[in-house]
Amino acid sequence: MSRIDGRTPEQLRPVTIERGWSKHAEGSVLVSFGDTKVFCTASVTEGVPRWRKGSGEGWVTAEYSMLPRSTNTRGDRESVRGKIGGRTHEISRLIGRSLRAVIDYKALGENTIVLDCDVLQADGGTRTAAITGAYVALADAIAWAQGKKIVKHGRKPLTGTVAAISVGIVDGTPLLDLCYEEDVRAETDMNVVCTGDGRFVEVQGTAEAEPFDRDELNALLDLATAGCADLAKLQEEALARTLGE
Amino acid sequence: MSRIDGRTPEQLRPVTIERGWSKHAEGSVLVSFGDTKVFCTASVTEGVPRWRKGSGEGWVTAEYSMLPRSTNTRGDRESVRGKIGGRTHEISRLIGRSLRAVIDYKALGENTIVLDCDVLQADGGTRTAAITGAYVALADAIAWAQGKKIVKHGRKPLTGTVAAISVGIVDGTPLLDLCYEEDVRAETDMNVVCTGDGRFVEVQGTAEAEPFDRDELNALLDLATAGCADLAKLQEEALARTLGE
Amino acid sequence: MSRIDGRTPEQLRPVTIERGWSKHAEGSVLVSFGDTKVFCTASVTEGVPRWRKGSGEGWVTAEYSMLPRSTNTRGDRESVRGKIGGRTHEISRLIGRSLRAVIDYKALGENTIVLDCDVLQADGGTRTAAITGAYVALADAIAWAQGKKIVKHGRKPLTGTVAAISVGIVDGTPLLDLCYEEDVRAETDMNVVCTGDGRFVEVQGTAEAEPFDRDELNALLDLATAGCADLAKLQEEALARTLGE
Amino acid sequence: MSRIDGRTPEQLRPVTIERGWSKHAEGSVLVSFGDTKVFCTASVTEGVPRWRKGSGEGWVTAEYSMLPRSTNTRGDRESVRGKIGGRTHEISRLIGRSLRAVIDYKALGENTIVLDCDVLQADGGTRTAAITGAYVALADAIAWAQGKKIVKHGRKPLTGTVAAISVGIVDGTPLLDLCYEEDVRAETDMNVVCTGDGRFVEVQGTAEAEPFDRDELNALLDLATAGCADLAKLQEEALARTLGE
Amino acid sequence: MSRIDGRTPEQLRPVTIERGWSKHAEGSVLVSFGDTKVFCTASVTEGVPRWRKGSGEGWVTAEYSMLPRSTNTRGDRESVRGKIGGRTHEISRLIGRSLRAVIDYKALGENTIVLDCDVLQADGGTRTAAITGAYVALADAIAWAQGKKIVKHGRKPLTGTVAAISVGIVDGTPLLDLCYEEDVRAETDMNVVCTGDGRFVEVQGTAEAEPFDRDELNALLDLATAGCADLAKLQEEALARTLGE
Amino acid sequence: MSRIDGRTPEQLRPVTIERGWSKHAEGSVLVSFGDTKVFCTASVTEGVPRWRKGSGEGWVTAEYSMLPRSTNTRGDRESVRGKIGGRTHEISRLIGRSLRAVIDYKALGENTIVLDCDVLQADGGTRTAAITGAYVALADAIAWAQGKKIVKHGRKPLTGTVAAISVGIVDGTPLLDLCYEEDVRAETDMNVVCTGDGRFVEVQGTAEAEPFDRDELNALLDLATAGCADLAKLQEEALARTLGE
């Protein structure tokens, strides 16, 4: 079966990870999964929220947002509506949890890193692109903090790497990295967050139409595990480049 | 290994499902999973939200909330803070999606059912208790609507049954139906929503400490599938009782 | 004249006061005035709000809320609307003032007690049931705080007891403890809060249709005084029972 | 006993009622009870809120607010805080109910009158001054609407007059029309709203310190009834003057 | 050309500046530009906002608001809508900046002055009347603070005076101090804030219909400069009067 | 005098205007003034806001926002704070007014165009870059709407072009197009919006430190007029390029 954009079922869209996209942020990445583009910045602040003071441990959190015209039809700004919607809340929390899964709070020391993931253009998979890009921005921010001696010498705040991909069943076929059109038609939709060593940080599967059985679940997990491994390589390559190249 | 409350790893807490707990609501249930108590009401309204008018299809949605002192320490009311938190949003959306998975919108006709799940007392697993209880309240509300001819004769708005349970890995052991103390100590926490025929509606697994591997995921899914099957029987028994008994 | 539910004009509905309804709260009561059911919890915290620090005096406050389907038609949640309505504000303030009327702040010490009164089912008189039940929860919470030495030995933070009842004129007849149907038809509606020794803490009378004269006011006050005395006895009996019976 | 400002216990402060204080509003009054000054406007709109459409009946409502520096210490604006406080809500509702007590909705027709009562300077009794002044603004607005044929010929939307006064027990003595200093020291505080024929529309008594007994309540009601009768005369005189004098 | 109200193009409306209009505020003014009436209070507080603590410098800020019926049609209260509109924000900021232009923060010491400008009646030019009146209230408040030794002896927190006026082009003619009807018809509208020595603090010109050229801009600036000079004299006269006259 | 970045006083920073930056929006531009980068989208919707229905006239409005880390220090999201700040409101209104100055509403027909200007990176002059870029996005959106026959044949909704630039006095020298460091040090700051034929749409000058005199104002206007003329040429060149080049 050929997909809308000609990919095979187990093929990622073209993925690009451009570092150093902001002159202000300690880490910054423009990540693209096909036409999905997310701008991720990592902001380092010395100190931690009040409830964590004196613990000797740091904190990492994330905020996700879509620009009003990142989608096909313009959406209202959440700032104008005066409240954050459920979907935004949910994705911000997912990104934060995913990155905290590879953080050693003690090694980070009492510092806070905020990941801002703003979707400039959406074509499906914005949350998985955000996690994948935010990891790279986070790694750059931590390197910066180590250079500035904000994070102490010899410590490794990152215990691993993390990437995420969507998978779904469309017309009975399990597919990797759904674009918007596929996502809309999917019977089942799953987002999987993996560490670089192939373990799971988050598995979120939802039956959009028909409930799914264990075999379908397994097929999706196989696809996602392989996809995350590919993304881990792309993250590694991106981080291997000298910033500014 | 013996659990905090003496259960075996694959054992549910005592579950009770009391129907007819409200004189006003079309369906109402007080559901208990051990010390977790959730009051679920199903409210039927003729008509649907604006975006669905004229479609001939109904709508089902849910709102979850915790009473301020349902937990060990009193929490601020979200009405007083003036906004709904991310966790509340997330769980409300999960409950709504789970119940919609067994709804035939056409058969429901242009009617709306709102499930309100208010946690009176929390001891872990509030969202899974809420889904399990809300299904029974929903079934009662639909029966009421059929009796009142609001839902037309011969139609079956419910395409199946749905129940949910939490599972997690505590000290390396996969456990079913975590109480609060277990939940806090879990390395991995998963909420699974199944239909009565054993298929999945939602699978949400999160590594709270260490990432988990495929074997651990499989062990958790096995536990959850069995637990949901047990809950499905309890739902069936509850619905078989005459209301008011 | 016989009332809708067969009571005489000066008769209360069946009143039940169940203590120990929550395993978390320091005091908790499920109070029923007929079909009106209010869940009251009292939460003790050491310390007082900022404006009271260093005064050596405690604080007692209350929050009232109705579950969305506690009424015949489902109401929107105030948390979802993002603001608290006038009626909720008004009743929360009334409950707080009523309970503070029997508190010796000095004896309480710099501790705060929050009374949460959540209406599970409404059939008229929710605010008076809330006050009556909250008093009992408050008494239990204070006893708990004395047991824990949070309130110092030999001190009596409670200077008396407090209960409340509604009265009204329906079809020209003064009635005690209006149910919802009577409340809707009342020409005059009054809520009266009394101490156990028969004095007034609050008198709030409102002409819903015709203004009322001094004689009518006197008749209502007579009814309410007697009703509150009955409630005081029921509170005393409830508190005399061993918790858990 | 002589009061702070030399009045006798049963004496009102100097009361002034200036009509025509706004060139825009259909009715407008600057009312003073001593140093308490409230600016009341009555705004007439054809049509009624949605829930009342087609009923043939009108609606009257009120909003109360204090300018930030109407008090001795500047208070935050509720618009800046983003929400209306409980006290504001409570008083707005009281003013609305009080004026609706003398409105014949049928005679008003499907028209809405909004009373805005903004406290320019506060020295106790702002809500009673507001009600007393708002009645006069309302009367002018109705006369205007009759002149414009918005209210039909031969109809009397006003079924009576309404005024309000505060009373309280200070150092054991019942006093009429408390100024701020007296209000702060009052053991009991009561606001009474009467019609011009001496009947009660609202009676709101609160024990600020000690609960009060029936004799004290009676003494306060006697004072208030006489005070409202005096205010009714002042309202009548104000309305007898030609606008613009 | 004769204007709507008979003025010449370069003529101000009758301007009155009444001081001492509040018994509570440290400075207070009722300023009228024709039918536009703004009540300005200046509130002095010892201390400064957190971000300025320890700087030895004071702060001056302003809040502008319109009473709901200050305009021809009643507007919703921003407190009821739960948020402040863009126009209100913009004018509050303009007033604050304008007054800060003549403040020596060091001389003020760590004290804060808040200017509240509440429009009682609007007929065009409310922001310019507000600035002009607020300056006088500010001067009175500073004199008060010097009298109370809150501002240290020998210091001059005011480095000059400030006034504001609107100008505009109506039917091709540049006019000073537009009333509402002129404002609505203006092709270009400009608000100019000047110091007493004739320099500019703010120039805000907006093409409402046609863009304007340099000559028109110059004509408007000439008018405004002269108008502000007239206002400076009126401010000086007002401040020369003994308070209470 | 040489500037921080080596420019002459009357020199713009490098300006780039990239069209077609979004696959969804009807018009989209990434505009850079040096390190200031603003992403502008123009969204066309058929229909107009309620208050304009049936007028036969269209509407154009704008929303401005800064990404949280577009600045040197991370700012809170306005969506998270639950309200829009005064500066954001002010700039959104300025952009909207500036673009409406060159719109013929009748020619646009009952269609709405929303300009979203999101600052990706800030280094001074974000509002002027936003206006300059938004004009180009608007022109593309109108061309699109003409192509789709949403705007009728033969009509020219754009009556001219519009661009904006900041000017200011730094250390006594008038400078064009201030970068952030210059902006912070400016004694006077002015934003000027001009049409392509050299007339003024907005002139907003503010004394940040010392008030400015007429000569300084004239020098700033000269600089701004020339700068806007340069920008108009760059806009023309950008629009002359084939989209996609």
PDB file of N, CA, C and O in Angstrom, chain A residues 22-26 35 39 43 63 65 67-71 74 77 79-80 82 84 114 116 118 121-122, chain F residues 22-26 35 39 41 43 63 65 67-71 74 77 79-80 82 84 114 116 118 121-122:
ATOM      1  N   SER A  22      17.901  30.484  17.786  1.00  0.00           N
ATOM      2  CA  SER A  22      17.592  31.708  18.536  1.00  0.00           C
ATOM      3  C   SER A  22      18.880  32.259  19.117  1.00  0.00           C
ATOM      4  O   SER A  22      19.727  31.501  19.594  1.00  0.00           O
ATOM      5  N   LYS A  23      19.046  33.569  19.069  1.00  0.00           N
ATOM      6  CA  LYS A  23      20.268  34.133  19.644  1.00  0.00           C
ATOM      7  C   LYS A  23      20.143  34.306  21.157  1.00  0.00           C
ATOM      8  O   LYS A  23      21.123  34.505  21.850  1.00  0.00           O
ATOM      9  N   HIS A  24      18.926  34.236  21.684  1.00  0.00           N
ATOM     10  CA  HIS A  24      18.736  34.472  23.113  1.00  0.00           C
ATOM     11  C   HIS A  24      18.770  33.191  23.950  1.00  0.00           C
ATOM     12  O   HIS A  24      19.333  33.171  25.032  1.00  0.00           O
ATOM     13  N   ALA A  25      18.111  32.124  23.453  1.00  0.00           N
ATOM     14  CA  ALA A  25      17.909  30.934  24.294  1.00  0.00           C
ATOM     15  C   ALA A  25      19.202  30.146  24.463  1.00  0.00           C
ATOM     16  O   ALA A  25      20.053  30.133  23.582  1.00  0.00           O
ATOM     17  N   GLU A  26      19.315  29.470  25.605  1.00  0.00           N
ATOM     18  CA  GLU A  26      20.502  28.681  25.901  1.00  0.00           C
ATOM     19  C   GLU A  26      20.558  27.430  25.011  1.00  0.00           C
ATOM     20  O   GLU A  26      21.634  26.903  24.740  1.00  0.00           O
ATOM     21  N   ASP A  35       5.996  18.516   6.935  1.00  0.00           N
ATOM     22  CA  ASP A  35       5.521  19.899   6.998  1.00  0.00           C
ATOM     23  C   ASP A  35       5.226  20.375   8.421  1.00  0.00           C
ATOM     24  O   ASP A  35       4.800  21.508   8.625  1.00  0.00           O
ATOM     25  N   PHE A  39       9.257  25.056  16.867  1.00  0.00           N
ATOM     26  CA  PHE A  39      10.386  25.845  17.341  1.00  0.00           C
ATOM     27  C   PHE A  39      10.525  25.573  18.844  1.00  0.00           C
ATOM     28  O   PHE A  39       9.613  25.838  19.615  1.00  0.00           O
ATOM     29  N   SER A  43      15.329  27.306  28.147  1.00  0.00           N
ATOM     30  CA  SER A  43      15.748  28.471  28.922  1.00  0.00           C
ATOM     31  C   SER A  43      16.227  28.034  30.298  1.00  0.00           C
ATOM     32  O   SER A  43      15.478  27.405  31.049  1.00  0.00           O
ATOM     33  N   GLU A  63       6.312  23.921  28.025  1.00  0.00           N
ATOM     34  CA  GLU A  63       5.048  24.522  27.590  1.00  0.00           C
ATOM     35  C   GLU A  63       4.947  24.384  26.074  1.00  0.00           C
ATOM     36  O   GLU A  63       5.879  24.722  25.347  1.00  0.00           O
ATOM     37  N   SER A  65       2.547  25.173  22.598  1.00  0.00           N
ATOM     38  CA  SER A  65       1.492  26.045  22.092  1.00  0.00           C
ATOM     39  C   SER A  65       1.501  26.010  20.578  1.00  0.00           C
ATOM     40  O   SER A  65       2.525  25.725  19.958  1.00  0.00           O
ATOM     41  N   LEU A  67       0.810  28.308  17.182  1.00  0.00           N
ATOM     42  CA  LEU A  67       0.487  29.629  16.650  1.00  0.00           C
ATOM     43  C   LEU A  67      -0.912  29.554  16.031  1.00  0.00           C
ATOM     44  O   LEU A  67      -1.303  28.501  15.515  1.00  0.00           O
ATOM     45  N   PRO A  68      -1.662  30.649  16.094  1.00  0.00           N
ATOM     46  CA  PRO A  68      -3.069  30.581  15.661  1.00  0.00           C
ATOM     47  C   PRO A  68      -3.239  30.081  14.226  1.00  0.00           C
ATOM     48  O   PRO A  68      -4.196  29.388  13.928  1.00  0.00           O
ATOM     49  N   ARG A  69      -2.309  30.415  13.355  1.00  0.00           N
ATOM     50  CA  ARG A  69      -2.483  29.954  11.980  1.00  0.00           C
ATOM     51  C   ARG A  69      -1.505  28.848  11.616  1.00  0.00           C
ATOM     52  O   ARG A  69      -1.152  28.681  10.457  1.00  0.00           O
ATOM     53  N   SER A  70      -1.070  28.081  12.620  1.00  0.00           N
ATOM     54  CA  SER A  70      -0.229  26.928  12.312  1.00  0.00           C
ATOM     55  C   SER A  70      -1.067  25.823  11.673  1.00  0.00           C
ATOM     56  O   SER A  70      -0.529  24.892  11.087  1.00  0.00           O
ATOM     57  N   THR A  71      -2.365  25.946  11.795  1.00  0.00           N
ATOM     58  CA  THR A  71      -3.268  24.922  11.267  1.00  0.00           C
ATOM     59  C   THR A  71      -3.996  25.441  10.032  1.00  0.00           C
ATOM     60  O   THR A  71      -3.911  26.617   9.690  1.00  0.00           O
ATOM     61  N   ARG A  74      -7.654  29.088  11.061  1.00  0.00           N
ATOM     62  CA  ARG A  74      -7.095  29.841  12.181  1.00  0.00           C
ATOM     63  C   ARG A  74      -7.829  29.496  13.485  1.00  0.00           C
ATOM     64  O   ARG A  74      -9.061  29.471  13.522  1.00  0.00           O
ATOM     65  N   ARG A  77      -6.398  32.423  19.846  1.00  0.00           N
ATOM     66  CA  ARG A  77      -5.271  32.362  20.774  1.00  0.00           C
ATOM     67  C   ARG A  77      -5.781  32.036  22.170  1.00  0.00           C
ATOM     68  O   ARG A  77      -6.771  32.612  22.617  1.00  0.00           O
ATOM     69  N   SER A  79      -4.354  32.953  24.827  1.00  0.00           N
ATOM     70  CA  SER A  79      -4.181  34.161  25.640  1.00  0.00           C
ATOM     71  C   SER A  79      -5.398  35.063  25.508  1.00  0.00           C
ATOM     72  O   SER A  79      -5.800  35.730  26.457  1.00  0.00           O
ATOM     73  N   VAL A  80      -6.004  35.079  24.333  1.00  0.00           N
ATOM     74  CA  VAL A  80      -7.178  35.928  24.106  1.00  0.00           C
ATOM     75  C   VAL A  80      -8.396  35.305  24.787  1.00  0.00           C
ATOM     76  O   VAL A  80      -9.209  36.009  25.402  1.00  0.00           O
ATOM     77  N   GLY A  82      -8.240  33.597  27.340  1.00  0.00           N
ATOM     78  CA  GLY A  82      -8.012  33.744  28.777  1.00  0.00           C
ATOM     79  C   GLY A  82      -7.819  32.432  29.502  1.00  0.00           C
ATOM     80  O   GLY A  82      -7.726  32.393  30.720  1.00  0.00           O
ATOM     81  N   ILE A  84      -6.150  28.158  28.997  1.00  0.00           N
ATOM     82  CA  ILE A  84      -5.463  27.138  28.234  1.00  0.00           C
ATOM     83  C   ILE A  84      -6.383  25.951  28.066  1.00  0.00           C
ATOM     84  O   ILE A  84      -7.044  25.524  29.013  1.00  0.00           O
ATOM     85  N   VAL A 114      13.281  25.461  31.266  1.00  0.00           N
ATOM     86  CA  VAL A 114      11.940  25.465  30.680  1.00  0.00           C
ATOM     87  C   VAL A 114      12.068  25.243  29.183  1.00  0.00           C
ATOM     88  O   VAL A 114      12.811  25.954  28.505  1.00  0.00           O
ATOM     89  N   ASP A 116      10.188  25.531  25.723  1.00  0.00           N
ATOM     90  CA  ASP A 116       9.021  26.093  25.037  1.00  0.00           C
ATOM     91  C   ASP A 116       8.959  25.510  23.651  1.00  0.00           C
ATOM     92  O   ASP A 116       9.916  25.630  22.877  1.00  0.00           O
ATOM     93  N   ASP A 118       6.821  25.774  20.391  1.00  0.00           N
ATOM     94  CA  ASP A 118       5.776  26.514  19.684  1.00  0.00           C
ATOM     95  C   ASP A 118       5.665  25.996  18.260  1.00  0.00           C
ATOM     96  O   ASP A 118       6.634  26.040  17.500  1.00  0.00           O
ATOM     97  N   GLN A 121       4.046  25.424  12.194  1.00  0.00           N
ATOM     98  CA  GLN A 121       3.214  24.833  11.134  1.00  0.00           C
ATOM     99  C   GLN A 121       2.894  23.406  11.543  1.00  0.00           C
ATOM    100  O   GLN A 121       3.774  22.678  11.986  1.00  0.00           O
ATOM    101  N   ALA A 122       1.635  23.040  11.412  1.00  0.00           N
ATOM    102  CA  ALA A 122       1.189  21.733  11.890  1.00  0.00           C
ATOM    103  C   ALA A 122       0.749  20.859  10.736  1.00  0.00           C
ATOM    104  O   ALA A 122      -0.018  21.297   9.881  1.00  0.00           O
TER     105      ALA A 122
ATOM    106  N   SER F  22       4.369  29.968   5.216  1.00  0.00           N
ATOM    107  CA  SER F  22       3.418  29.007   5.806  1.00  0.00           C
ATOM    108  C   SER F  22       2.635  28.345   4.684  1.00  0.00           C
ATOM    109  O   SER F  22       2.241  29.005   3.726  1.00  0.00           O
ATOM    110  N   LYS F  23       2.413  27.038   4.807  1.00  0.00           N
ATOM    111  CA  LYS F  23       1.632  26.393   3.741  1.00  0.00           C
ATOM    112  C   LYS F  23       0.126  26.558   3.962  1.00  0.00           C
ATOM    113  O   LYS F  23      -0.658  26.305   3.072  1.00  0.00           O
ATOM    114  N   HIS F  24      -0.252  26.981   5.176  1.00  0.00           N
ATOM    115  CA  HIS F  24      -1.682  27.089   5.471  1.00  0.00           C
ATOM    116  C   HIS F  24      -2.245  28.497   5.218  1.00  0.00           C
ATOM    117  O   HIS F  24      -3.349  28.631   4.709  1.00  0.00           O
ATOM    118  N   ALA F  25      -1.507  29.537   5.625  1.00  0.00           N
ATOM    119  CA  ALA F  25      -2.079  30.884   5.612  1.00  0.00           C
ATOM    120  C   ALA F  25      -2.206  31.437   4.192  1.00  0.00           C
ATOM    121  O   ALA F  25      -1.404  31.111   3.322  1.00  0.00           O
ATOM    122  N   GLU F  26      -3.207  32.298   3.992  1.00  0.00           N
ATOM    123  CA  GLU F  26      -3.443  32.889   2.675  1.00  0.00           C
ATOM    124  C   GLU F  26      -2.331  33.877   2.317  1.00  0.00           C
ATOM    125  O   GLU F  26      -2.063  34.135   1.155  1.00  0.00           O
ATOM    126  N   ASP F  35      18.297  41.496  13.902  1.00  0.00           N
ATOM    127  CA  ASP F  35      18.012  40.274  14.653  1.00  0.00           C
ATOM    128  C   ASP F  35      16.557  40.177  15.109  1.00  0.00           C
ATOM    129  O   ASP F  35      16.181  39.216  15.779  1.00  0.00           O
ATOM    130  N   PHE F  39       7.060  36.646  12.534  1.00  0.00           N
ATOM    131  CA  PHE F  39       6.353  35.765  11.605  1.00  0.00           C
ATOM    132  C   PHE F  39       4.922  36.307  11.485  1.00  0.00           C
ATOM    133  O   PHE F  39       4.193  36.376  12.469  1.00  0.00           O
ATOM    134  N   THR F  41       1.202  36.155   9.583  1.00  0.00           N
ATOM    135  CA  THR F  41       0.291  35.423   8.697  1.00  0.00           C
ATOM    136  C   THR F  41      -0.982  36.232   8.521  1.00  0.00           C
ATOM    137  O   THR F  41      -1.417  36.941   9.433  1.00  0.00           O
ATOM    138  N   SER F  43      -4.915  35.652   7.566  1.00  0.00           N
ATOM    139  CA  SER F  43      -5.941  34.613   7.434  1.00  0.00           C
ATOM    140  C   SER F  43      -7.235  35.226   6.917  1.00  0.00           C
ATOM    141  O   SER F  43      -7.790  36.123   7.542  1.00  0.00           O
ATOM    142  N   GLU F  63      -3.390  40.602  15.676  1.00  0.00           N
ATOM    143  CA  GLU F  63      -2.964  40.176  17.015  1.00  0.00           C
ATOM    144  C   GLU F  63      -1.447  40.007  17.019  1.00  0.00           C
ATOM    145  O   GLU F  63      -0.876  39.359  16.147  1.00  0.00           O
ATOM    146  N   SER F  65       2.011  39.004  19.359  1.00  0.00           N
ATOM    147  CA  SER F  65       2.424  38.270  20.552  1.00  0.00           C
ATOM    148  C   SER F  65       3.916  37.984  20.467  1.00  0.00           C
ATOM    149  O   SER F  65       4.489  37.924  19.379  1.00  0.00           O
ATOM    150  N   LEU F  67       6.852  35.214  21.468  1.00  0.00           N
ATOM    151  CA  LEU F  67       7.138  33.898  22.033  1.00  0.00           C
ATOM    152  C   LEU F  67       7.871  34.113  23.360  1.00  0.00           C
ATOM    153  O   LEU F  67       8.609  35.088  23.513  1.00  0.00           O
ATOM    154  N   PRO F  68       7.685  33.201  24.306  1.00  0.00           N
ATOM    155  CA  PRO F  68       8.233  33.456  25.648  1.00  0.00           C
ATOM    156  C   PRO F  68       9.744  33.674  25.659  1.00  0.00           C
ATOM    157  O   PRO F  68      10.252  34.464  26.442  1.00  0.00           O
ATOM    158  N   ARG F  69      10.463  32.994  24.775  1.00  0.00           N
ATOM    159  CA  ARG F  69      11.909  33.192  24.791  1.00  0.00           C
ATOM    160  C   ARG F  69      12.380  33.996  23.583  1.00  0.00           C
ATOM    161  O   ARG F  69      13.523  33.850  23.146  1.00  0.00           O
ATOM    162  N   SER F  70      11.510  34.854  23.051  1.00  0.00           N
ATOM    163  CA  SER F  70      11.960  35.736  21.975  1.00  0.00           C
ATOM    164  C   SER F  70      12.868  36.825  22.534  1.00  0.00           C
ATOM    165  O   SER F  70      13.574  37.489  21.792  1.00  0.00           O
ATOM    166  N   THR F  71      12.845  36.987  23.832  1.00  0.00           N
ATOM    167  CA  THR F  71      13.631  38.036  24.486  1.00  0.00           C
ATOM    168  C   THR F  71      14.798  37.426  25.253  1.00  0.00           C
ATOM    169  O   THR F  71      14.895  36.214  25.388  1.00  0.00           O
ATOM    170  N   ARG F  74      13.420  34.848  29.616  1.00  0.00           N
ATOM    171  CA  ARG F  74      12.126  34.251  29.290  1.00  0.00           C
ATOM    172  C   ARG F  74      10.979  34.981  29.984  1.00  0.00           C
ATOM    173  O   ARG F  74      11.043  35.249  31.187  1.00  0.00           O
ATOM    174  N   ARG F  77       4.082  33.166  29.484  1.00  0.00           N
ATOM    175  CA  ARG F  77       3.081  33.198  28.417  1.00  0.00           C
ATOM    176  C   ARG F  77       1.825  33.905  28.910  1.00  0.00           C
ATOM    177  O   ARG F  77       1.368  33.645  30.027  1.00  0.00           O
ATOM    178  N   SER F  79      -1.068  33.293  27.819  1.00  0.00           N
ATOM    179  CA  SER F  79      -2.112  32.268  27.928  1.00  0.00           C
ATOM    180  C   SER F  79      -2.049  31.608  29.295  1.00  0.00           C
ATOM    181  O   SER F  79      -3.072  31.244  29.866  1.00  0.00           O
ATOM    182  N   VAL F  80      -0.857  31.470  29.838  1.00  0.00           N
ATOM    183  CA  VAL F  80      -0.706  30.836  31.147  1.00  0.00           C
ATOM    184  C   VAL F  80      -1.145  31.801  32.244  1.00  0.00           C
ATOM    185  O   VAL F  80      -1.818  31.422  33.197  1.00  0.00           O
ATOM    186  N   GLY F  82      -3.324  33.937  31.870  1.00  0.00           N
ATOM    187  CA  GLY F  82      -4.778  34.054  31.748  1.00  0.00           C
ATOM    188  C   GLY F  82      -5.253  35.425  31.318  1.00  0.00           C
ATOM    189  O   GLY F  82      -6.439  35.684  31.247  1.00  0.00           O
ATOM    190  N   ILE F  84      -4.077  39.106  28.768  1.00  0.00           N
ATOM    191  CA  ILE F  84      -3.189  39.793  27.847  1.00  0.00           C
ATOM    192  C   ILE F  84      -2.709  41.075  28.503  1.00  0.00           C
ATOM    193  O   ILE F  84      -3.492  41.810  29.093  1.00  0.00           O
ATOM    194  N   VAL F 114      -7.446  38.454   9.322  1.00  0.00           N
ATOM    195  CA  VAL F 114      -6.756  38.585  10.604  1.00  0.00           C
ATOM    196  C   VAL F 114      -5.264  38.464  10.372  1.00  0.00           C
ATOM    197  O   VAL F 114      -4.797  37.500   9.755  1.00  0.00           O
ATOM    198  N   ASP F 116      -1.787  37.837  12.114  1.00  0.00           N
ATOM    199  CA  ASP F 116      -1.122  37.380  13.337  1.00  0.00           C
ATOM    200  C   ASP F 116       0.361  37.672  13.221  1.00  0.00           C
ATOM    201  O   ASP F 116       1.016  37.222  12.275  1.00  0.00           O
ATOM    202  N   ASP F 118       3.676  37.151  15.217  1.00  0.00           N
ATOM    203  CA  ASP F 118       4.321  36.486  16.355  1.00  0.00           C
ATOM    204  C   ASP F 118       5.818  36.708  16.292  1.00  0.00           C
ATOM    205  O   ASP F 118       6.474  36.322  15.316  1.00  0.00           O
ATOM    206  N   GLN F 121      12.004  36.334  17.467  1.00  0.00           N
ATOM    207  CA  GLN F 121      13.218  36.833  18.118  1.00  0.00           C
ATOM    208  C   GLN F 121      13.131  38.347  18.165  1.00  0.00           C
ATOM    209  O   GLN F 121      12.759  38.983  17.181  1.00  0.00           O
ATOM    210  N   ALA F 122      13.429  38.911  19.319  1.00  0.00           N
ATOM    211  CA  ALA F 122      13.250  40.360  19.500  1.00  0.00           C
ATOM    212  C   ALA F 122      14.592  41.037  19.705  1.00  0.00           C
ATOM    213  O   ALA F 122      15.415  40.588  20.504  1.00  0.00           O
TER     214      ALA F 122
END
